[in-house]
Short mmCIF file of C-alpha atoms and ligand atoms in Angstrom, two decimals:
data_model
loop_
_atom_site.label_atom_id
_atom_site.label_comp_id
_atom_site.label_asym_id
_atom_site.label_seq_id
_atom_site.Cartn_x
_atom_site.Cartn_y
_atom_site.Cartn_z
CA UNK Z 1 -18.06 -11.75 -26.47
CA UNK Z 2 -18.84 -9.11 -24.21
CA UNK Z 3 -17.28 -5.47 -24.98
CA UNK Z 4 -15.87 -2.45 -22.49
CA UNK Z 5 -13.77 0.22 -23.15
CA UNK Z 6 -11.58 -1.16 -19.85
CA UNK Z 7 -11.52 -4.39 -18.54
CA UNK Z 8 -10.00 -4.29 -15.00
CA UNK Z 9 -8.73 -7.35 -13.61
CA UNK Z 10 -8.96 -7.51 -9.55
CA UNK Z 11 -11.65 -5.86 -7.34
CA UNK Z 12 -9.33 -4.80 -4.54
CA UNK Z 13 -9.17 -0.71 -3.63
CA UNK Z 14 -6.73 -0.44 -6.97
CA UNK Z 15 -9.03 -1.63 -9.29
CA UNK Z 16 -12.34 -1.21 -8.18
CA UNK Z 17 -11.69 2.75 -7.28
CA UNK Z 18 -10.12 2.74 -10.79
CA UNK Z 19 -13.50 1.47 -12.39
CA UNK Z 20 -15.15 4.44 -9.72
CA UNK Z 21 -12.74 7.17 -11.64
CA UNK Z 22 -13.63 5.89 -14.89
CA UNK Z 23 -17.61 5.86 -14.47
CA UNK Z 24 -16.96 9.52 -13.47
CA UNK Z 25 -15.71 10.45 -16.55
CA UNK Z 26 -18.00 8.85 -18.44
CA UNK Z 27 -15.75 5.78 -19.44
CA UNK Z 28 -17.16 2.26 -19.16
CA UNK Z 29 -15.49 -0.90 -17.75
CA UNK Z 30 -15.63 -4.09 -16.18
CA UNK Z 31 -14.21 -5.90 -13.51
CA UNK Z 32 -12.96 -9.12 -13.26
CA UNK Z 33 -12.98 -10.65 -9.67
CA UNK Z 34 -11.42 -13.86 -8.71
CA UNK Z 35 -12.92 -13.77 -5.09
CA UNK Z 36 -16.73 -13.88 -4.20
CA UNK Z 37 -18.49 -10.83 -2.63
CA UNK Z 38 -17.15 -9.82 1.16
CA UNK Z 39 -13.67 -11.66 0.03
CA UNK Z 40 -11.03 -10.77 2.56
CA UNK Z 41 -7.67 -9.55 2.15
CA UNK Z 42 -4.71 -10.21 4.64
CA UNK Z 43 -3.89 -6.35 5.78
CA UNK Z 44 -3.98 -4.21 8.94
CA UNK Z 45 -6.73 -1.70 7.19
CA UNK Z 46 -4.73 1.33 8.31
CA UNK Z 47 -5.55 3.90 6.08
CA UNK Z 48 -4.25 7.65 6.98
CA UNK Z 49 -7.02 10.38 6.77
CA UNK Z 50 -5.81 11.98 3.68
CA UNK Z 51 -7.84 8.84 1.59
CA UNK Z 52 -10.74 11.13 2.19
CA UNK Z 53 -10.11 13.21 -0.49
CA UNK Z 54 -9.60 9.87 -3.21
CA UNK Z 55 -13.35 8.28 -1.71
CA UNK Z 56 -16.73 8.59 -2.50
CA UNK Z 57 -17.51 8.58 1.03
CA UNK Z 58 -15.71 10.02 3.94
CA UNK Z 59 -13.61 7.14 5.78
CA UNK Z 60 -15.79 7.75 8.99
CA UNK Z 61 -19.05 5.67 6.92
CA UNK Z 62 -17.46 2.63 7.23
CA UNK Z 63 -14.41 2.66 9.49
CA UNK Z 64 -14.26 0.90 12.95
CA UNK Z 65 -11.47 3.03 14.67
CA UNK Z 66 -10.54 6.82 14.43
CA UNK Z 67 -7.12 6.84 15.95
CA UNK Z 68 -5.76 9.93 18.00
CA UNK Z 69 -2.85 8.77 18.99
CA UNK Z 70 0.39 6.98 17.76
CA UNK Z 71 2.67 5.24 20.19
CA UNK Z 72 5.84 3.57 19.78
CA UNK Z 73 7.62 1.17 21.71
CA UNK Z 74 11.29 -0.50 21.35
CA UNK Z 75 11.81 -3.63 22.78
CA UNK Z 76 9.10 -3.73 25.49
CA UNK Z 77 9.61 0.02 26.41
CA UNK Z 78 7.33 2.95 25.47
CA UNK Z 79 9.88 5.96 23.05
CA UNK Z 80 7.55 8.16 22.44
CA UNK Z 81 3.40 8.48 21.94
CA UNK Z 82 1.65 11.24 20.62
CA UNK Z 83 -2.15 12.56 20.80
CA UNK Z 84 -3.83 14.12 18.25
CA UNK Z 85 -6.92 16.15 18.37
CA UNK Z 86 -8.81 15.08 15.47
CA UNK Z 87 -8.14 11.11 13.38
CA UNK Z 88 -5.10 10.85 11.62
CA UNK Z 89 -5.86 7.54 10.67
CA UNK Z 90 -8.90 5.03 10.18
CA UNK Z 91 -8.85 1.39 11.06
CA UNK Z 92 -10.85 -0.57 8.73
CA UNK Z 93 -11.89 -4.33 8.15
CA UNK Z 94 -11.01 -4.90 4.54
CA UNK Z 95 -13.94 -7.62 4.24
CA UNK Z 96 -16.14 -4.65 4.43
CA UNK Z 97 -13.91 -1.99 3.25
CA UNK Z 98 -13.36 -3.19 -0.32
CA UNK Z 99 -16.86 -4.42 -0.38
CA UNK Z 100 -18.46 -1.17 -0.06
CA UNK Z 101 -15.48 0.47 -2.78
CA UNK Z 102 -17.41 -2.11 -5.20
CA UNK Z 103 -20.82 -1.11 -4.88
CA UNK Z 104 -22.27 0.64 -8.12
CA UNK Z 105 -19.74 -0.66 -10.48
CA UNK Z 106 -19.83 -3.82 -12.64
CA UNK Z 107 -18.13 -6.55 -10.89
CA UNK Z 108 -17.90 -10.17 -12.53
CA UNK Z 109 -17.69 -12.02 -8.97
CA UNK Z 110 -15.45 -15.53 -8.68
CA UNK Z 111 -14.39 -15.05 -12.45
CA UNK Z 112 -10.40 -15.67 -12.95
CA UNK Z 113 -8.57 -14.12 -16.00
CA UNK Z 114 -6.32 -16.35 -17.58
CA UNK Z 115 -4.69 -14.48 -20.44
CA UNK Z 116 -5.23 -11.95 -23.41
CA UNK Z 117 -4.17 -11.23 -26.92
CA UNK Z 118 -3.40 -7.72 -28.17
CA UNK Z 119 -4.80 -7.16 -31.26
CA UNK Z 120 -4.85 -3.63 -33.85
CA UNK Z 121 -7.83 -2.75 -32.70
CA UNK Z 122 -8.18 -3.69 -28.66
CA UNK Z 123 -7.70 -6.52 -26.54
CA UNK Z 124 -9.50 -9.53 -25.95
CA UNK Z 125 -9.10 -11.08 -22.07
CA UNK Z 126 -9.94 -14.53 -21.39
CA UNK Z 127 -11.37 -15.44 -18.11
CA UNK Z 128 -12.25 -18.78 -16.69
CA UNK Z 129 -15.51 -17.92 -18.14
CA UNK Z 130 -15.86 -15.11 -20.91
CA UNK Z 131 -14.16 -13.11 -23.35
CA UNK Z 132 -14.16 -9.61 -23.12
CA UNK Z 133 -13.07 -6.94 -26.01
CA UNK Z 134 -11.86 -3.76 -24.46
CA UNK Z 135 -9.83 -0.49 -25.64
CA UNK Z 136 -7.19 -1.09 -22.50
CA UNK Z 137 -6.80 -4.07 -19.81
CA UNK Z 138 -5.66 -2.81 -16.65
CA UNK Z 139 -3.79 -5.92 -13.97
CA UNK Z 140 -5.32 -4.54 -10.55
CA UNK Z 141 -4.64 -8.14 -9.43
CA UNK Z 142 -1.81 -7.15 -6.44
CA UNK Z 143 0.93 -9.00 -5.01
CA UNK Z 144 2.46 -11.64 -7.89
CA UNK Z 145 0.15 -9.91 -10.59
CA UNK Z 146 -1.09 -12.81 -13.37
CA UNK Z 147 -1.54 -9.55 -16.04
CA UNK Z 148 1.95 -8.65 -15.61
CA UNK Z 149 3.27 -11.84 -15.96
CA UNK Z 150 1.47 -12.71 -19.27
CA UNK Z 151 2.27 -8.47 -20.41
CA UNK Z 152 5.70 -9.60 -20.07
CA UNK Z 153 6.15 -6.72 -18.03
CA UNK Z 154 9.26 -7.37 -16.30
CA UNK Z 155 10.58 -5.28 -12.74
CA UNK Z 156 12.86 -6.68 -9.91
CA UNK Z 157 10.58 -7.36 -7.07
CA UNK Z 158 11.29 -6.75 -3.61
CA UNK Z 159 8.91 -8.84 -0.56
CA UNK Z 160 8.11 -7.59 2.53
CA UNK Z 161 6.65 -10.94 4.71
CA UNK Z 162 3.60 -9.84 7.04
CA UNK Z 163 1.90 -12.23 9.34
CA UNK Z 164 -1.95 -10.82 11.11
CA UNK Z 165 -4.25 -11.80 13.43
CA UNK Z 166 -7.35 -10.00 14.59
CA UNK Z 167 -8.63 -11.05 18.02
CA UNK Z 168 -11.10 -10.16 20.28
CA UNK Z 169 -10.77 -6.09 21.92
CA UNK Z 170 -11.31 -5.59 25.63
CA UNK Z 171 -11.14 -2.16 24.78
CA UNK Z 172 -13.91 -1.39 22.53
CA UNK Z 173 -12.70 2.74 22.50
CA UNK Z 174 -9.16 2.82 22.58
CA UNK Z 175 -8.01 4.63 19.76
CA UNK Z 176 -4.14 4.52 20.17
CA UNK Z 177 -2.24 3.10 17.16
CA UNK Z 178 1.20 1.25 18.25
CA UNK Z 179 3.84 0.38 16.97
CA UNK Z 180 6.34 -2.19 18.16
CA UNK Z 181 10.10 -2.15 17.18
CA UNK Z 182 13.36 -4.17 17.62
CA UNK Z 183 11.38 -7.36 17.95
CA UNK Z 184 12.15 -8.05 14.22
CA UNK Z 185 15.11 -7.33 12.02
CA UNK Z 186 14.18 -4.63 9.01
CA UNK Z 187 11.02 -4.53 9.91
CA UNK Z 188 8.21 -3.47 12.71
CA UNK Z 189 5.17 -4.92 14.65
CA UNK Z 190 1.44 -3.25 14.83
CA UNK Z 191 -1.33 -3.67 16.77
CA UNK Z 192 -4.69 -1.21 15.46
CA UNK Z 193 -7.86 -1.45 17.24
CA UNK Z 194 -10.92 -1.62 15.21
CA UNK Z 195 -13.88 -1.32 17.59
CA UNK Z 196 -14.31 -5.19 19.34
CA UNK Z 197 -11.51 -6.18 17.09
CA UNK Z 198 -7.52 -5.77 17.53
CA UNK Z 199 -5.37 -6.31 14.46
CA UNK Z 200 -1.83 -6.96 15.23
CA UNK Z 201 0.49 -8.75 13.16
CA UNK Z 202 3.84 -8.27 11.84
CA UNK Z 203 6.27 -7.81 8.80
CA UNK Z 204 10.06 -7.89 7.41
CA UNK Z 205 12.20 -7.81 4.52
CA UNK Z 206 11.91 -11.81 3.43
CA UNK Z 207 15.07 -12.45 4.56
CA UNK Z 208 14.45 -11.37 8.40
CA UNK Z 209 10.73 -12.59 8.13
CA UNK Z 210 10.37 -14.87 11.58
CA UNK Z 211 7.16 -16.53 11.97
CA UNK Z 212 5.45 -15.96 15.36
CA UNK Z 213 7.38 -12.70 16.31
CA UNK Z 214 4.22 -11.02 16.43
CA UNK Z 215 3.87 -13.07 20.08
CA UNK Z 216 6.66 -11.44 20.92
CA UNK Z 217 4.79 -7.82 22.13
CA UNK Z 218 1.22 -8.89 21.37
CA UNK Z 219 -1.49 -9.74 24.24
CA UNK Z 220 -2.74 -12.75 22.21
CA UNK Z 221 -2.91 -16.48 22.60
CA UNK Z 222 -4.02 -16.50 18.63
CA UNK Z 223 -0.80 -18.36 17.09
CA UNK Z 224 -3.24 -18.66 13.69
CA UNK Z 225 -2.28 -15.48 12.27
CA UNK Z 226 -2.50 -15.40 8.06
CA UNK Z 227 0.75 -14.61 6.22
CA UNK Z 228 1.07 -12.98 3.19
CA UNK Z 229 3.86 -11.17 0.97
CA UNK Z 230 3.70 -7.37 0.28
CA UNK Z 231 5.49 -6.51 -2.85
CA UNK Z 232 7.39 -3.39 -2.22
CA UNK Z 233 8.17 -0.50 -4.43
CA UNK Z 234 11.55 -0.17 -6.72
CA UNK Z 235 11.38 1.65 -9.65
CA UNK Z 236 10.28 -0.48 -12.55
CA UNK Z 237 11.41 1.08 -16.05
CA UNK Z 238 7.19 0.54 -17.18
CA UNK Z 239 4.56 -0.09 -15.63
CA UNK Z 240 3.00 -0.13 -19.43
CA UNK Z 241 2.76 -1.87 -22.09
CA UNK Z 242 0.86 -1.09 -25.34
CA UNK Z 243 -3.07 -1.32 -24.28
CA UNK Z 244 -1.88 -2.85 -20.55
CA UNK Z 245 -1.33 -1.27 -17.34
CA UNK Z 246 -0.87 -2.12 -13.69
CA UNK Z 247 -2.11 -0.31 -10.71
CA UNK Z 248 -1.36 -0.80 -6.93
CA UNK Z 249 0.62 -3.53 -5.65
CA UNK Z 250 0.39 -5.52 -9.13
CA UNK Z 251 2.99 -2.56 -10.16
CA UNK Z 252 4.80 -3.11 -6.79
CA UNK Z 253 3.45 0.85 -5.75
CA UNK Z 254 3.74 0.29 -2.14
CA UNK Z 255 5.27 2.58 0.56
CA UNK Z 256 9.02 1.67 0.60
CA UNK Z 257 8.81 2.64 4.68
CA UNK Z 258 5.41 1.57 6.08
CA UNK Z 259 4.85 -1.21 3.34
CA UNK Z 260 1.34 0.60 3.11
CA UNK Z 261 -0.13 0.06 -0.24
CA UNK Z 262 -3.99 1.14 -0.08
CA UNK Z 263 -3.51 5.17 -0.04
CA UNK Z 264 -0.69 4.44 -3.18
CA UNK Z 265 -2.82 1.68 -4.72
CA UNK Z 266 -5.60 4.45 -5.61
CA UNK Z 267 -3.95 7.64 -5.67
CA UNK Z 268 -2.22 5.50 -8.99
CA UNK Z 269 -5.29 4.19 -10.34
CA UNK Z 270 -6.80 7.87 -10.24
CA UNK Z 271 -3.48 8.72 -12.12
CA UNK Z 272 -4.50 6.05 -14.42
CA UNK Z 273 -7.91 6.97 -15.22
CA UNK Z 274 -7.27 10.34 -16.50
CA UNK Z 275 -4.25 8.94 -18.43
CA UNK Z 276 -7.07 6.64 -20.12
CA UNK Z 277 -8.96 9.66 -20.62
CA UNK Z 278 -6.33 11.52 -22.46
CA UNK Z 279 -5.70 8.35 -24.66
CA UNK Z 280 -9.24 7.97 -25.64
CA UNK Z 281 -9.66 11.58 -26.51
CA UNK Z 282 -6.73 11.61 -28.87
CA UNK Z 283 -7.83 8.17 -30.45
CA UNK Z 284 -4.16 6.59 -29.12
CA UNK Z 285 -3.79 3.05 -28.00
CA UNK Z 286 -0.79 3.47 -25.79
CA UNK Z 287 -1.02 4.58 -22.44
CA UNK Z 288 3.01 5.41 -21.99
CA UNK Z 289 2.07 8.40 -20.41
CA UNK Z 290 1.36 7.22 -17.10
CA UNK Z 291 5.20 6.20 -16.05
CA UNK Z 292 5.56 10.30 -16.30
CA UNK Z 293 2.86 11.07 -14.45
CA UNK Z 294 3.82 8.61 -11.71
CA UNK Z 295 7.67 9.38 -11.79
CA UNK Z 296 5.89 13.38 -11.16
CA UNK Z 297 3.57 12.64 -8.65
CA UNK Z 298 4.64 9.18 -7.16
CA UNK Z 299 8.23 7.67 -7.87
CA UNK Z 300 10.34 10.89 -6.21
CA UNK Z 301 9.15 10.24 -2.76
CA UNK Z 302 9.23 6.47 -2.90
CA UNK Z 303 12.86 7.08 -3.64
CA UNK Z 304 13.38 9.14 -0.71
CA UNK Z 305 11.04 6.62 1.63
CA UNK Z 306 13.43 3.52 0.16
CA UNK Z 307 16.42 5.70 1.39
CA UNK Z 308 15.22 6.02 4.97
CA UNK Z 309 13.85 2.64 5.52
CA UNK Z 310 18.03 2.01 4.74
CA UNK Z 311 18.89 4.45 6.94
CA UNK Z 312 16.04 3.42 9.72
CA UNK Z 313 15.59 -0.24 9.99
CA UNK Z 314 19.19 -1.89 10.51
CA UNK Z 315 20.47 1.17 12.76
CA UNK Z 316 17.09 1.29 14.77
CA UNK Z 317 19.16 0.23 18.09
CA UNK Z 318 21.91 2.95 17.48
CA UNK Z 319 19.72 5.33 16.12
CA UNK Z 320 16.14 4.88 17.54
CA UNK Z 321 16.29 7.40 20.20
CA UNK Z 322 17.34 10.39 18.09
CA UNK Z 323 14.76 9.36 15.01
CA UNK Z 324 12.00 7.98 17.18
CA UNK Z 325 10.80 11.24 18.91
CA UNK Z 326 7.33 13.11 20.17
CA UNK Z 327 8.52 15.66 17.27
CA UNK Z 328 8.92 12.73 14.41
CA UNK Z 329 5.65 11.58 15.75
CA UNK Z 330 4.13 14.98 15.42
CA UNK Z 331 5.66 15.17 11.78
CA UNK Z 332 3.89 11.76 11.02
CA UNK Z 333 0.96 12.45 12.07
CA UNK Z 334 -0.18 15.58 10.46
CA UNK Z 335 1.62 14.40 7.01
CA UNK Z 336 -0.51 11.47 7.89
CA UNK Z 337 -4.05 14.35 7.79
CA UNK Z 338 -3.07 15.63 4.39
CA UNK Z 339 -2.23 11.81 3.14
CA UNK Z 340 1.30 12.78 1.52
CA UNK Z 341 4.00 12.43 3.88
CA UNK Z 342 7.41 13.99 2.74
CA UNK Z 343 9.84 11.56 2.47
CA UNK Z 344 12.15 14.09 1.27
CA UNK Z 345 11.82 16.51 3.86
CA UNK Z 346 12.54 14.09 6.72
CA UNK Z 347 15.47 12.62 4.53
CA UNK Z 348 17.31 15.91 4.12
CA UNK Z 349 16.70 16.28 7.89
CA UNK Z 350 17.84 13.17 8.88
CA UNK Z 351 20.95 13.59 6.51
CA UNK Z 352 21.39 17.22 7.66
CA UNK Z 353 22.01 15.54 11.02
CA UNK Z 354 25.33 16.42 13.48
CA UNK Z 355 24.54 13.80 15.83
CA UNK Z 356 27.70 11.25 15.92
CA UNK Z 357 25.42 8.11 15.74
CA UNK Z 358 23.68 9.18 12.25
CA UNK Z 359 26.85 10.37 10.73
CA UNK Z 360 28.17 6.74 11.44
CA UNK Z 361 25.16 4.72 10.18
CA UNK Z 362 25.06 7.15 6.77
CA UNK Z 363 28.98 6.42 6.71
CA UNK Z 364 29.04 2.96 6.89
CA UNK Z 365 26.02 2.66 4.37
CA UNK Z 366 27.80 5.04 2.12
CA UNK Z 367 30.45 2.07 1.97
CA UNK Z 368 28.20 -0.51 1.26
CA UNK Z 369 26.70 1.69 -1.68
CA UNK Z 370 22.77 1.87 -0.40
CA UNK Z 371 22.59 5.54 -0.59
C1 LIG N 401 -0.06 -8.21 6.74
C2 LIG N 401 -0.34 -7.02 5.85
C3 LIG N 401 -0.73 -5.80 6.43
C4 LIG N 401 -0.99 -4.69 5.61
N1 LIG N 401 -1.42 -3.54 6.20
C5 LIG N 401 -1.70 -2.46 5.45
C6 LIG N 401 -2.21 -1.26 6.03
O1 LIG N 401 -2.44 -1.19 7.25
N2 LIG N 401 -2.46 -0.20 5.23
C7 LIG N 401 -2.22 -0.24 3.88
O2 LIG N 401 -2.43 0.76 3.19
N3 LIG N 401 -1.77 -1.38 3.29
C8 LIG N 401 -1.50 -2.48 4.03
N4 LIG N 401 -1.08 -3.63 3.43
C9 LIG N 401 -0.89 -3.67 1.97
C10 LIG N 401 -2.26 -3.74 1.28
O3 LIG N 401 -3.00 -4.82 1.80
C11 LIG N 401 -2.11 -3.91 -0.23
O4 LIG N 401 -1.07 -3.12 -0.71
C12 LIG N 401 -3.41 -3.53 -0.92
O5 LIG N 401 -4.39 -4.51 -0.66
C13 LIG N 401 -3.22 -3.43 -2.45
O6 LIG N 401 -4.48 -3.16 -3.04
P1 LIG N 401 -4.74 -3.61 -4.55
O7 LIG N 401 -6.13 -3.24 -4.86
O8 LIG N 401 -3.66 -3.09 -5.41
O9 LIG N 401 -4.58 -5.20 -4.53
P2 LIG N 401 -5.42 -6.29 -3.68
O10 LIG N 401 -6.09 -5.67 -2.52
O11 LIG N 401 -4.47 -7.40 -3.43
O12 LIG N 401 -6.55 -6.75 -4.69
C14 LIG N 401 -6.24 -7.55 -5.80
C15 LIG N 401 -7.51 -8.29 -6.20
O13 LIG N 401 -7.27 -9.01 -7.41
C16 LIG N 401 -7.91 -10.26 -7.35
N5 LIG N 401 -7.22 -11.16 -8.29
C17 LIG N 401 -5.94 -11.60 -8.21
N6 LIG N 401 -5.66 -12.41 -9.26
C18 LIG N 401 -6.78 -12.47 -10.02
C19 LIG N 401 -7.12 -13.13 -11.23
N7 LIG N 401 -6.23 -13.94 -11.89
N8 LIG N 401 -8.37 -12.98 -11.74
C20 LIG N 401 -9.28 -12.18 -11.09
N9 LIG N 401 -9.02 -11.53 -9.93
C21 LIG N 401 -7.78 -11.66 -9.41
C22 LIG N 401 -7.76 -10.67 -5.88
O14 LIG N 401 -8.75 -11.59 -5.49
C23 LIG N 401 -7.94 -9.32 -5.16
O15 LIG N 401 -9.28 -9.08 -4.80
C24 LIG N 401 -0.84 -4.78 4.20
C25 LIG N 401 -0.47 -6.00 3.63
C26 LIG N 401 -0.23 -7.11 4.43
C27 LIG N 401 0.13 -8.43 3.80
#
């Protein structure tokens, strides 16, 4: 049986910047990868520039776009764009992306876990083919997480549907990030240049989700595009249990309003790791301390982002041209530079409001009890 003080299941962002954080402090682990080396992930690779500060390298390394500018357009016409002078946001292909986020850390490659047993003393995880004894198991494994599952760790989950294509670029340079809304119910539409690639794709609440609407605004013939389900955040009572705990999307920690989960997905395991620290340094087996340090530094704004996507999404065609404005834009994109957008700020603006259209779409949700 081989030993580690962690075992990390998953080598996307979550768990292989986890295993980084770890190695940094001095801690040992191992991670367990389904997937074989330069495995691809269904995702736009939008990552805001405020992930610089959570890498080992600066974005720029391995990044295909530097966006300047943010556009947004309702329905076919243009509401508002913005420039920027320096990146706000990087486009990146997640083949390469989380490829280069494993280099110089143990990963067991095309390995599956299957299960675990706690025992006094650690916990053994059984893959497809070892066993491993570790101090802690950590479920990095995303979107319908196996660890949870056999942790018993139970949540409500909440899908967001995304469908993406990346086609061929005409325009190698263009740097403009857009947005598309009002094509799709409770949701929005994207298309990100990345260099000779265009990534442009899709997503809604599951109930909205319409295949195909993506042809609806995008310049593409490409009806192939790869669905997948993004597991949104609501507050889970633990994202713990005993020796186990669950980073990124396999504890659902995905932006409520963008349904962006990279930026969250390490920012938690970096919580994580110095939770492990602490446990290891006192000689404790629980790691019950993390849900506090993510309801500090995580769960508030989340809260406020889930109230605005309520307030947003089904009033976007009452609403759209008092939220969706060069000044919002502005907002978005220098919260976007420092990588931690206020929710609650633009909440308490929105709610501060005297405009007649607001006051009715707050009202009416008011009655309906989703705020
Ligand atoms: C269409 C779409 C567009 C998106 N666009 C963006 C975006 O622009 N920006 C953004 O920030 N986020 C975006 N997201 C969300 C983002 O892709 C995820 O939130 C992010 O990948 C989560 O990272 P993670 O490391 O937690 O999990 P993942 O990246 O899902 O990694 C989990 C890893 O675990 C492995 N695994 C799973 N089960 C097992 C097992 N049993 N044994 C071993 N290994 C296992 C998987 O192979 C995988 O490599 C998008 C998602 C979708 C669907």
């Amino acid at each position: 049986m081989r030993t580690a003080t962690v075992v990390i299941i998953g080598g996307g962002p979550s768990g292989s910047m986890l295993a980084h954080y770890l190695c940094e402090s001095g801690v040992d682990s191992i991670v367990i990868e389904q997937g074989a080396h330069f495995r691809d992930k269904t995702c736009a690779g939008a990552l805001p520039i405020g992930l610089n500060d959570l890498l080992p390298e600066p974005l720029r390394k391995f990044s295909k776009t530097e966006y300047l500018s943010l556009s947004v357009n309702y329905r076919g016409i243009s509401i508002a764009q913005q420039f920027s002078k320096s990146p706000f946001m990087y486009g990146v292909e997640r083949k390469y992306f989380d490829e280069f986020l494993r280099s110089d850390i143990d990963v067991r490659y095309s390995e599956k876990f299957l299960g675990f047993d706690e025992t006094k003393n650690g916990i053994i995880t059984k893959t497809d083919k070892e066993s491993y004894f570790s101090k802690f198991l950590v479920g990095a494994d995303g979107v319908g997480s196996s660890v949870k599952r056999v942790a018993n760790i139970v949540s409500k989950q909440y899908f967001i549907i995304g469908e993406e294509t990346e086609s061929n670029n005409p325009l190698k340079s263009d740097s403009t990030a857009r947005i598309f809304l009002g094509f799709n119910k409770m949701g929005y539409g994207w298309a990100f240049p990345k260099g000779d690639k265009i990534s442009v794709g899709s997503g809604a609440v599951k109930r909205s989700f319409k295949k195909g609407t993506l042809l609806k605004f995008a310049k593409t013939s490409d009806t192939k595009a790869n669905i997948f389900p993004i597991s949104i955040w609501q507050k889970a009572e633990s994202i713990t249990k005993g020796r186990v705990a669950l980073v990124g999307e396999a504890a659902s920690l995905v932006d409520p309003f963008t349904a962006a989960g990279i930026y969250s997905g390490i920012a938690s395991a970096r919580i994580l790791s110095r939770v492990i620290n602490k446990s290891l340094l006192n000689g404790n087996a629980l790691l019950e301390g993390y849900n506090d340090e993510m309801e500090k530094s995580m769960y508030q704004e989340f809260e406020y982002a889930r109230l605005l996507s309520s307030i947003f999404y089904p009033f976007l065609w009452l609403t759209k041209g008092l939220i969706v404005k060069e000044s919002t834009l502005d907002m978005l994109i220098e919260e976007a530079e420092t990588g931690n957008l206020s929710y609650k700020s633009v909440y308490e603006r929105v709610t501060n409001s005297k405009h007649l259209q607001l006051r009715l779409a707050l009202l009416f949700l008011k009655l309906i009890k989703r705020i």
